[in-house]
Structure formats: C-alpha cells, structure tokens
Short mmCIF file of C-alpha atoms and ligand atoms in Angstrom, two decimals:
data_model
loop_
_atom_site.label_atom_id
_atom_site.label_comp_id
_atom_site.label_asym_id
_atom_site.label_seq_id
_atom_site.Cartn_x
_atom_site.Cartn_y
_atom_site.Cartn_z
CA UNK A 1 125.40 85.07 102.32
CA UNK A 2 122.40 87.05 103.49
CA UNK A 3 120.94 90.32 102.25
CA UNK A 4 121.92 93.32 104.37
CA UNK A 5 118.48 94.87 104.20
CA UNK A 6 115.01 93.39 103.82
CA UNK A 7 112.07 95.62 102.94
CA UNK A 8 108.35 94.85 103.08
CA UNK A 9 106.81 95.73 99.70
CA UNK A 10 103.84 98.06 99.49
CA UNK A 11 100.61 96.19 98.80
CA UNK A 12 97.52 98.28 98.37
CA UNK A 13 94.63 97.16 100.54
CA UNK A 14 96.79 94.69 102.47
CA UNK A 15 99.84 96.28 104.11
CA UNK A 16 97.79 98.91 105.90
CA UNK A 17 99.00 100.80 108.95
CA UNK A 18 97.16 98.29 111.16
CA UNK A 19 98.64 95.34 109.28
CA UNK A 20 102.16 96.76 109.65
CA UNK A 21 101.72 97.43 113.37
CA UNK A 22 100.35 93.96 114.12
CA UNK A 23 102.81 92.22 111.80
CA UNK A 24 105.79 93.83 113.53
CA UNK A 25 104.54 92.63 116.92
CA UNK A 26 104.81 89.01 115.82
CA UNK A 27 107.56 88.86 113.21
CA UNK A 28 111.10 90.21 113.01
CA UNK A 29 113.50 90.81 110.18
CA UNK A 30 112.03 93.80 108.33
CA UNK A 31 114.20 96.90 108.07
CA UNK A 32 111.69 99.08 106.30
CA UNK A 33 108.07 99.08 105.20
CA UNK A 34 106.83 100.96 102.13
CA UNK A 35 103.30 102.30 102.33
CA UNK A 36 100.75 101.36 99.69
CA UNK A 37 100.58 104.18 97.18
CA UNK A 38 99.00 107.51 98.05
CA UNK A 39 97.62 109.19 94.96
CA UNK A 40 98.41 112.90 94.81
CA UNK A 41 96.80 115.24 92.34
CA UNK A 42 97.05 118.89 91.45
CA UNK A 43 94.55 119.84 94.17
CA UNK A 44 97.43 119.30 96.63
CA UNK A 45 95.51 117.55 99.36
CA UNK A 46 95.64 114.09 100.85
CA UNK A 47 92.48 112.04 101.10
CA UNK A 48 91.56 111.41 104.73
CA UNK A 49 92.12 107.68 104.43
CA UNK A 50 95.56 108.15 102.86
CA UNK A 51 96.56 110.64 105.51
CA UNK A 52 95.62 108.24 108.27
CA UNK A 53 97.74 105.58 106.58
CA UNK A 54 101.00 107.47 107.00
CA UNK A 55 100.43 110.14 109.68
CA UNK A 56 101.58 110.63 112.36
CA UNK A 57 105.13 109.65 111.48
CA UNK A 58 105.76 105.90 111.66
CA UNK A 59 109.20 104.57 112.39
CA UNK A 60 110.64 102.38 109.61
CA UNK A 61 108.00 103.56 107.11
CA UNK A 62 108.67 105.08 103.72
CA UNK A 63 105.52 106.68 102.27
CA UNK A 64 104.95 105.98 98.59
CA UNK A 65 103.38 108.53 96.24
CA UNK A 66 101.59 107.94 92.96
CA UNK A 67 101.73 111.04 90.80
CA UNK A 68 102.36 112.42 87.35
CA UNK A 69 102.19 116.05 88.40
CA UNK A 70 105.64 117.10 89.61
CA UNK A 71 104.40 120.04 91.68
CA UNK A 72 101.87 117.84 93.46
CA UNK A 73 104.57 115.25 94.13
CA UNK A 74 106.89 117.92 95.55
CA UNK A 75 104.10 119.38 97.68
CA UNK A 76 103.31 115.96 99.17
CA UNK A 77 106.98 115.03 99.66
CA UNK A 78 107.69 118.23 101.57
CA UNK A 79 104.51 117.88 103.63
CA UNK A 80 105.56 114.35 104.63
CA UNK A 81 109.15 115.46 105.30
CA UNK A 82 107.72 118.07 107.70
CA UNK A 83 106.14 115.17 109.57
CA UNK A 84 109.53 113.50 109.98
CA UNK A 85 109.88 111.26 106.91
CA UNK A 86 113.39 111.29 105.48
CA UNK A 87 112.59 109.28 102.35
CA UNK A 88 109.65 109.41 99.97
CA UNK A 89 109.14 106.78 97.30
CA UNK A 90 107.79 107.39 93.80
CA UNK A 91 105.64 104.66 92.29
CA UNK A 92 106.66 103.86 88.70
CA UNK A 93 105.37 100.32 88.73
CA UNK A 94 101.64 100.08 89.32
CA UNK A 95 100.23 98.25 86.26
CA UNK A 96 96.50 98.85 86.84
CA UNK A 97 94.65 100.16 83.80
CA UNK A 98 92.96 102.98 85.72
CA UNK A 99 96.35 104.20 86.98
CA UNK A 100 98.33 103.73 83.77
CA UNK A 101 95.70 105.48 81.66
CA UNK A 102 96.37 108.64 83.71
CA UNK A 103 100.11 108.36 83.02
CA UNK A 104 100.81 107.32 86.62
CA UNK A 105 102.55 104.28 88.11
CA UNK A 106 104.01 102.18 85.31
CA UNK A 107 102.31 104.69 82.97
CA UNK A 108 105.23 107.04 83.70
CA UNK A 109 107.42 104.64 81.69
CA UNK A 110 105.31 104.85 78.55
CA UNK A 111 106.60 108.22 77.40
CA UNK A 112 110.28 108.52 78.23
CA UNK A 113 110.56 112.20 77.36
CA UNK A 114 107.65 113.11 79.61
CA UNK A 115 109.15 110.89 82.34
CA UNK A 116 112.45 112.73 82.05
CA UNK A 117 110.72 116.14 82.21
CA UNK A 118 108.69 115.00 85.24
CA UNK A 119 111.82 113.93 87.13
CA UNK A 120 113.69 117.04 86.06
CA UNK A 121 110.95 119.20 87.50
CA UNK A 122 110.89 117.26 90.76
CA UNK A 123 114.64 117.34 91.29
CA UNK A 124 114.94 121.02 90.40
CA UNK A 125 113.26 121.76 93.75
CA UNK A 126 115.42 122.47 96.77
CA UNK A 127 114.86 121.10 100.25
CA UNK A 128 113.39 117.75 99.23
CA UNK A 129 113.76 114.69 101.48
CA UNK A 130 115.51 111.66 99.97
CA UNK A 131 113.59 110.50 96.90
CA UNK A 132 113.58 106.83 95.96
CA UNK A 133 111.72 105.15 93.11
CA UNK A 134 110.13 101.74 92.72
CA UNK A 135 110.18 100.99 89.03
CA UNK A 136 109.46 98.30 86.51
CA UNK A 137 111.98 97.54 83.76
CA UNK A 138 109.79 98.62 80.88
CA UNK A 139 106.31 99.51 79.75
CA UNK A 140 105.82 97.20 76.75
CA UNK A 141 108.79 94.94 77.43
CA UNK A 142 112.02 94.79 79.36
CA UNK A 143 114.12 95.74 76.31
CA UNK A 144 113.33 99.25 77.47
CA UNK A 145 115.49 98.74 80.60
CA UNK A 146 118.49 100.53 79.15
CA UNK A 147 116.48 103.63 78.24
CA UNK A 148 114.90 103.72 81.70
CA UNK A 149 118.31 103.33 83.33
CA UNK A 150 119.69 106.20 81.25
CA UNK A 151 117.00 108.51 82.60
CA UNK A 152 117.17 107.33 86.22
CA UNK A 153 120.95 107.78 86.22
CA UNK A 154 120.55 111.50 85.60
CA UNK A 155 118.81 112.13 88.95
CA UNK A 156 120.01 111.88 92.58
CA UNK A 157 117.70 109.12 93.79
CA UNK A 158 118.63 107.85 97.24
CA UNK A 159 117.58 104.37 96.12
CA UNK A 160 116.13 102.59 93.10
CA UNK A 161 113.95 99.54 93.73
CA UNK A 162 113.63 97.44 90.59
CA UNK A 163 110.85 94.99 89.87
CA UNK A 164 112.22 93.67 86.58
CA UNK A 165 109.01 93.03 84.72
CA UNK A 166 107.36 95.24 82.14
CA UNK A 167 103.98 96.80 82.77
CA UNK A 168 102.46 94.53 80.14
CA UNK A 169 103.59 91.50 82.17
CA UNK A 170 101.56 92.61 85.21
CA UNK A 171 102.78 89.87 87.58
CA UNK A 172 103.03 87.08 84.99
CA UNK A 173 106.10 85.32 83.69
CA UNK A 174 109.50 85.42 85.34
CA UNK A 175 111.26 88.61 86.42
CA UNK A 176 113.94 89.50 83.88
CA UNK A 177 117.10 89.53 85.97
CA UNK A 178 119.22 90.60 83.02
CA UNK A 179 117.12 93.74 82.75
CA UNK A 180 117.78 94.25 86.46
CA UNK A 181 121.55 93.98 85.75
CA UNK A 182 121.29 96.48 82.89
CA UNK A 183 119.57 99.08 85.05
CA UNK A 184 121.88 98.45 88.01
CA UNK A 185 125.02 98.80 85.91
CA UNK A 186 124.08 102.37 85.00
CA UNK A 187 123.21 103.62 88.48
CA UNK A 188 125.44 105.05 91.16
CA UNK A 189 122.91 104.90 93.99
CA UNK A 190 121.91 101.90 96.11
CA UNK A 191 119.56 99.47 94.40
CA UNK A 192 117.11 96.93 95.70
CA UNK A 193 115.80 93.80 93.97
CA UNK A 194 112.09 92.96 94.07
CA UNK A 195 110.16 90.11 92.50
CA UNK A 196 109.13 86.49 93.10
CA UNK A 197 111.23 85.80 96.18
CA UNK A 198 109.09 83.24 97.98
CA UNK A 199 111.55 81.12 99.97
CA UNK A 200 114.90 81.53 101.76
CA UNK A 201 116.36 79.30 99.03
CA UNK A 202 115.18 81.60 96.24
CA UNK A 203 116.87 84.52 98.02
CA UNK A 204 120.03 82.47 98.46
CA UNK A 205 120.04 81.58 94.75
CA UNK A 206 119.57 85.23 93.79
CA UNK A 207 122.46 86.37 95.98
CA UNK A 208 124.71 83.52 94.87
CA UNK A 209 124.02 84.50 91.27
CA UNK A 210 124.38 88.22 91.95
CA UNK A 211 126.55 88.81 95.04
CA UNK A 212 126.24 92.57 94.52
CA UNK A 213 122.61 92.47 95.71
CA UNK A 214 122.52 93.75 99.28
CA UNK A 215 118.89 94.82 99.48
CA UNK A 216 115.78 92.86 98.71
CA UNK A 217 112.11 93.74 98.87
CA UNK A 218 109.60 90.97 99.64
CA UNK A 219 105.92 91.20 98.83
CA UNK A 220 103.72 88.18 98.20
CA UNK A 221 106.38 85.92 99.75
CA UNK A 222 105.68 87.56 103.14
CA UNK A 223 101.94 87.09 102.70
CA UNK A 224 102.36 83.43 101.83
CA UNK A 225 104.79 82.93 104.74
CA UNK A 226 104.86 85.86 107.17
CA UNK A 227 108.01 84.42 108.79
CA UNK A 228 109.96 84.56 105.51
CA UNK A 229 112.13 87.54 106.48
CA UNK A 230 112.92 85.95 109.85
CA UNK A 231 113.89 82.71 108.15
CA UNK A 232 116.12 84.51 105.64
CA UNK A 233 117.78 86.50 108.40
CA UNK A 234 118.03 84.23 111.39
CA UNK A 235 117.65 80.58 110.31
CA UNK A 236 121.14 79.16 110.29
CA UNK A 237 119.89 75.62 110.19
CA UNK A 238 116.83 75.82 107.98
CA UNK A 239 118.05 72.77 106.11
CA UNK A 240 119.88 70.85 108.82
CA UNK A 241 117.79 67.71 108.32
CA UNK A 242 116.81 67.54 112.00
CA UNK A 243 113.21 66.28 111.65
CA UNK A 244 112.26 66.59 115.34
CA UNK A 245 113.42 70.19 115.48
CA UNK A 246 111.73 70.95 112.15
CA UNK A 247 108.42 69.57 113.53
CA UNK A 248 108.73 71.72 116.65
CA UNK A 249 109.53 74.78 114.52
CA UNK A 250 106.47 74.11 112.37
CA UNK A 251 104.25 73.90 115.51
CA UNK A 252 105.71 77.15 116.86
CA UNK A 253 105.24 78.73 113.43
CA UNK A 254 101.55 77.78 113.41
CA UNK A 255 101.02 79.12 116.94
CA UNK A 256 102.61 82.46 116.06
CA UNK A 257 100.61 82.66 112.84
CA UNK A 258 97.41 81.94 114.75
CA UNK A 259 98.18 84.71 117.26
CA UNK A 260 99.09 87.12 114.48
CA UNK A 261 95.85 86.47 112.58
CA UNK A 262 93.72 86.63 115.73
CA UNK A 263 95.27 89.95 116.71
CA UNK A 264 94.89 91.36 113.19
CA UNK A 265 91.24 90.30 113.06
CA UNK A 266 90.54 91.89 116.41
CA UNK A 267 92.22 95.16 115.37
CA UNK A 268 90.23 95.25 112.15
CA UNK A 269 87.03 94.53 114.10
CA UNK A 270 87.69 97.54 116.30
CA UNK A 271 88.16 99.89 113.36
CA UNK A 272 85.80 98.62 110.67
CA UNK A 273 82.09 99.29 110.47
CA UNK A 274 81.01 95.69 109.81
CA UNK A 275 82.20 92.11 110.20
CA UNK A 276 81.66 91.74 106.47
CA UNK A 277 84.55 94.10 105.81
CA UNK A 278 86.76 92.30 108.34
CA UNK A 279 85.93 88.99 106.72
CA UNK A 280 86.82 90.38 103.30
CA UNK A 281 90.21 91.57 104.58
CA UNK A 282 91.02 88.26 106.29
CA UNK A 283 89.95 86.26 103.23
CA UNK A 284 92.24 88.37 101.07
CA UNK A 285 95.17 87.51 103.34
CA UNK A 286 94.23 83.84 103.23
CA UNK A 287 94.22 83.94 99.43
CA UNK A 288 98.02 84.15 99.83
CA UNK A 289 98.54 82.29 103.13
CA UNK A 290 96.49 79.38 101.87
CA UNK A 291 99.26 78.44 99.43
CA UNK A 292 101.22 77.18 102.43
CA UNK A 293 98.39 74.94 103.56
CA UNK A 294 97.23 73.25 100.38
CA UNK A 295 96.81 69.96 102.25
CA UNK A 296 93.88 71.59 104.11
CA UNK A 297 91.86 71.87 100.94
CA UNK A 298 88.49 71.53 102.72
CA UNK A 299 89.16 74.23 105.31
CA UNK A 300 90.59 76.57 102.69
CA UNK A 301 87.44 76.13 100.68
CA UNK A 302 85.42 77.01 103.79
CA UNK A 303 87.48 80.18 104.23
CA UNK A 304 86.91 81.15 100.61
CA UNK A 305 83.18 80.59 100.84
CA UNK A 306 82.38 81.54 104.42
CA UNK A 307 79.82 84.22 105.08
CA UNK A 308 80.33 84.71 108.81
CA UNK A 309 83.22 85.36 111.15
CA UNK A 310 82.38 82.25 113.19
CA UNK A 311 82.68 79.99 110.11
CA UNK A 312 85.93 81.68 109.26
CA UNK A 313 87.34 81.32 112.77
CA UNK A 314 86.50 77.60 112.90
CA UNK A 315 88.20 76.98 109.56
CA UNK A 316 91.33 78.83 110.68
CA UNK A 317 91.45 76.81 113.93
CA UNK A 318 91.15 73.62 111.90
CA UNK A 319 94.09 74.57 109.69
CA UNK A 320 96.35 75.90 112.43
CA UNK A 321 95.53 73.61 115.32
C1 FMN B 401 97.68 93.17 95.98
C2 FMN B 401 98.91 93.95 95.59
C3 FMN B 401 98.96 95.32 95.82
C4 FMN B 401 100.10 96.05 95.44
N1 FMN B 401 100.17 97.40 95.71
C5 FMN B 401 101.30 98.10 95.42
C6 FMN B 401 101.45 99.48 95.77
O1 FMN B 401 100.58 100.11 96.38
N2 FMN B 401 102.62 100.09 95.40
C7 FMN B 401 103.62 99.43 94.74
O2 FMN B 401 104.66 100.02 94.43
N3 FMN B 401 103.51 98.13 94.41
C8 FMN B 401 102.40 97.45 94.76
N4 FMN B 401 102.32 96.11 94.47
C9 FMN B 401 103.50 95.43 93.90
C10 FMN B 401 104.38 94.85 95.03
O3 FMN B 401 104.88 95.88 95.86
C11 FMN B 401 105.56 94.05 94.44
O4 FMN B 401 106.32 94.90 93.62
C12 FMN B 401 105.08 92.87 93.59
O5 FMN B 401 104.12 92.11 94.30
C13 FMN B 401 106.26 91.97 93.21
O6 FMN B 401 106.95 91.55 94.34
P1 FMN B 401 106.70 90.07 94.98
O7 FMN B 401 106.92 89.09 93.87
O8 FMN B 401 107.71 89.98 96.10
O9 FMN B 401 105.28 90.05 95.46
C14 FMN B 401 101.19 95.38 94.82
C15 FMN B 401 101.11 94.01 94.58
C16 FMN B 401 100.01 93.29 94.96
C17 FMN B 401 99.97 91.81 94.71
#
C-alpha cells in the first residue's frame, strides 16, 4: 500500500521558493509543498523576504504562518487568499526558544486555554480560506495529546498535520505514534503523519501498522534522499534483488542529483550577493545529503570545510562521479 498524498515539509532556510522550483524540475512525487513559516505580528505587514517567498501565487504551495495574534493571522490568511491560496497553515510546532518564548509555534501548546481562545477568535471570522495546522503532540510531553486533540476537534480545520513529538523533544527520540493515534481518533478532518520517515520501507511499515494513514509529510528524508517521494510512489521493484538494474538506478540517481545540485547552485548564484552565501546554503543541504554518502568521508569533510565554490564543486564531482 502507498500513501495517497505526499507533502514536502516546510524547512526554514532550506525549502525556499528557489529550492522548491528547482527541486520540482528534477524530482516527482510531491503533491504539495508547505512554505517555511512566515512570522506575522500585530503590525499586519509581511517582511519583504517573506512576501517574496510566497507571492505571486505558487501552484501546489500552502503558505505557513507563525502567529499568536489571531487578528494578525486572519489578516495574513485573507491577504494570501486574495492572491489565490485556498489553504493556509498554522504553525504549532516550531520548538525554537526565540519562537516559543513569544507564545508562537509550539509555544501555542503551552497554555491550552489561551490556545483555545486564539483558535476561537480565528474561526469566528467569516470568509477565511481553508485553515490547516501543523502541530506537535504536546509541549512538555506527549501525554498532552488528548488535551490538544480535544481543542483541535472543536474547530473546522481542513487538515491537521501531526508531528508526534513534544516541544521539549525538539527532534530527539522517536515520534510517539500512540499520541498520533490519540489525536487522530478525536478528529473528523483529514490528518497527515509527519516524522522520521527516511526510507520507502519506513513508510511501508507505518502504513502497514496504521492502514488509515493516507497522507504523509516528508522533511529531512527528502533532504537526505531527494528521490524519496519518487521511490515511495513509483518504485514497484525497489527490492527486486536485480543487482544490475539496481546499479544502473544508482548511477541514474547520482546523475540526476548532480544536475539538481548544479542547477540549484546556479540559481542561488544568480540571486545571492556573494558566493559565500551560496556556499553556506549548499553546505547546509550537504549536511543532510551527506548521510547517503558516508563512504566518501574525505570528500564530505572537504565540503564541510571548504572555503571556496571551486573546492566545493570538486568535492561534489568526486562524490557523484
Ligand atoms: C532545518 C529545519 C527547519 C524547519 N522549519 C520548519 C518550518 O518553517 N515550519 C514547520 O512547521 N516546521 C519546520 N521544521 C520541521 C519539519 O517541517 C518537520 O516537521 C520535522 O523535520 C520532522 O519531520 P521529518 O522527520 O520528516 O524531518 C523544520 C525542520 C528542520 C530540520
């Protein structure tokens, strides 16, 4: 069994507009992308950079907002709906201290009564686009899942995406799938599972265990292996034991990855002020991709330490030749 929908998770600083455009030229299998969070505050204005990230309207994109001010959220949601977006996502998962301390992201889950009031105020507005939420399963721990579910169930979300860790877990430990079940059992809307899906086999295991899961969101798994969604979707014979074919697939995979990275680098070069910034971006991507190429320890080390684009490009050629 395969998931019916596969979404690309929002990843601040990585899944930029440029990244999404280049990625979709080389890889298939993604039904929807979620934008990295756009912080909205009571001054009701988008920062220029954030605006450029989601405007003009991008097909398959769901903009994500980070807010704890309901009026600001509603203002931004309606503004984005005017631009053609039919769904806006609320971030209730970001664990960063600077975000949580302002009661945003996963900080929304710290005070359940305030969270309830916030949602009540949002949903009391008319004329909103579809509102989805990407939530964790708790602030301190996932025992809070039931309480969170009780609140979410009161509002007409078009979708709830659950990353079943608590804020305090950040990205450590294992996602608590029982907490996912608890939240899911209380909701009437569509739900999506997110967390630690790194291989087609891990997706298969999840769906075998929980056949009700029709939608998955992939994050780091797609950075480690950008062809992960394609493999999940289209590989009928991923494990057919045909070594010659597997070798050819691996060569093709490297060639596509090389083209993808070259194109991404060139796009970043055309829009960034200095090669230093481009190098930083590409190194960040390699901090995930590199996990697939651990046998190229020396070249990976070069990528980590390189100070020029030419060093970087040589190391990439060495790994992907
Ligand atoms: C570098 C990085 C940036 C992220 N930025 C966002 C973000 O802007 N909004 C959001 O909802 N989640 C963000 N996340 C969380 C991911 O969307 C996802 O929920 C998390 O990585 C778990 O899924 P995974 O195990 O498939 O990676 C970020 C995660 C990482 C690693």
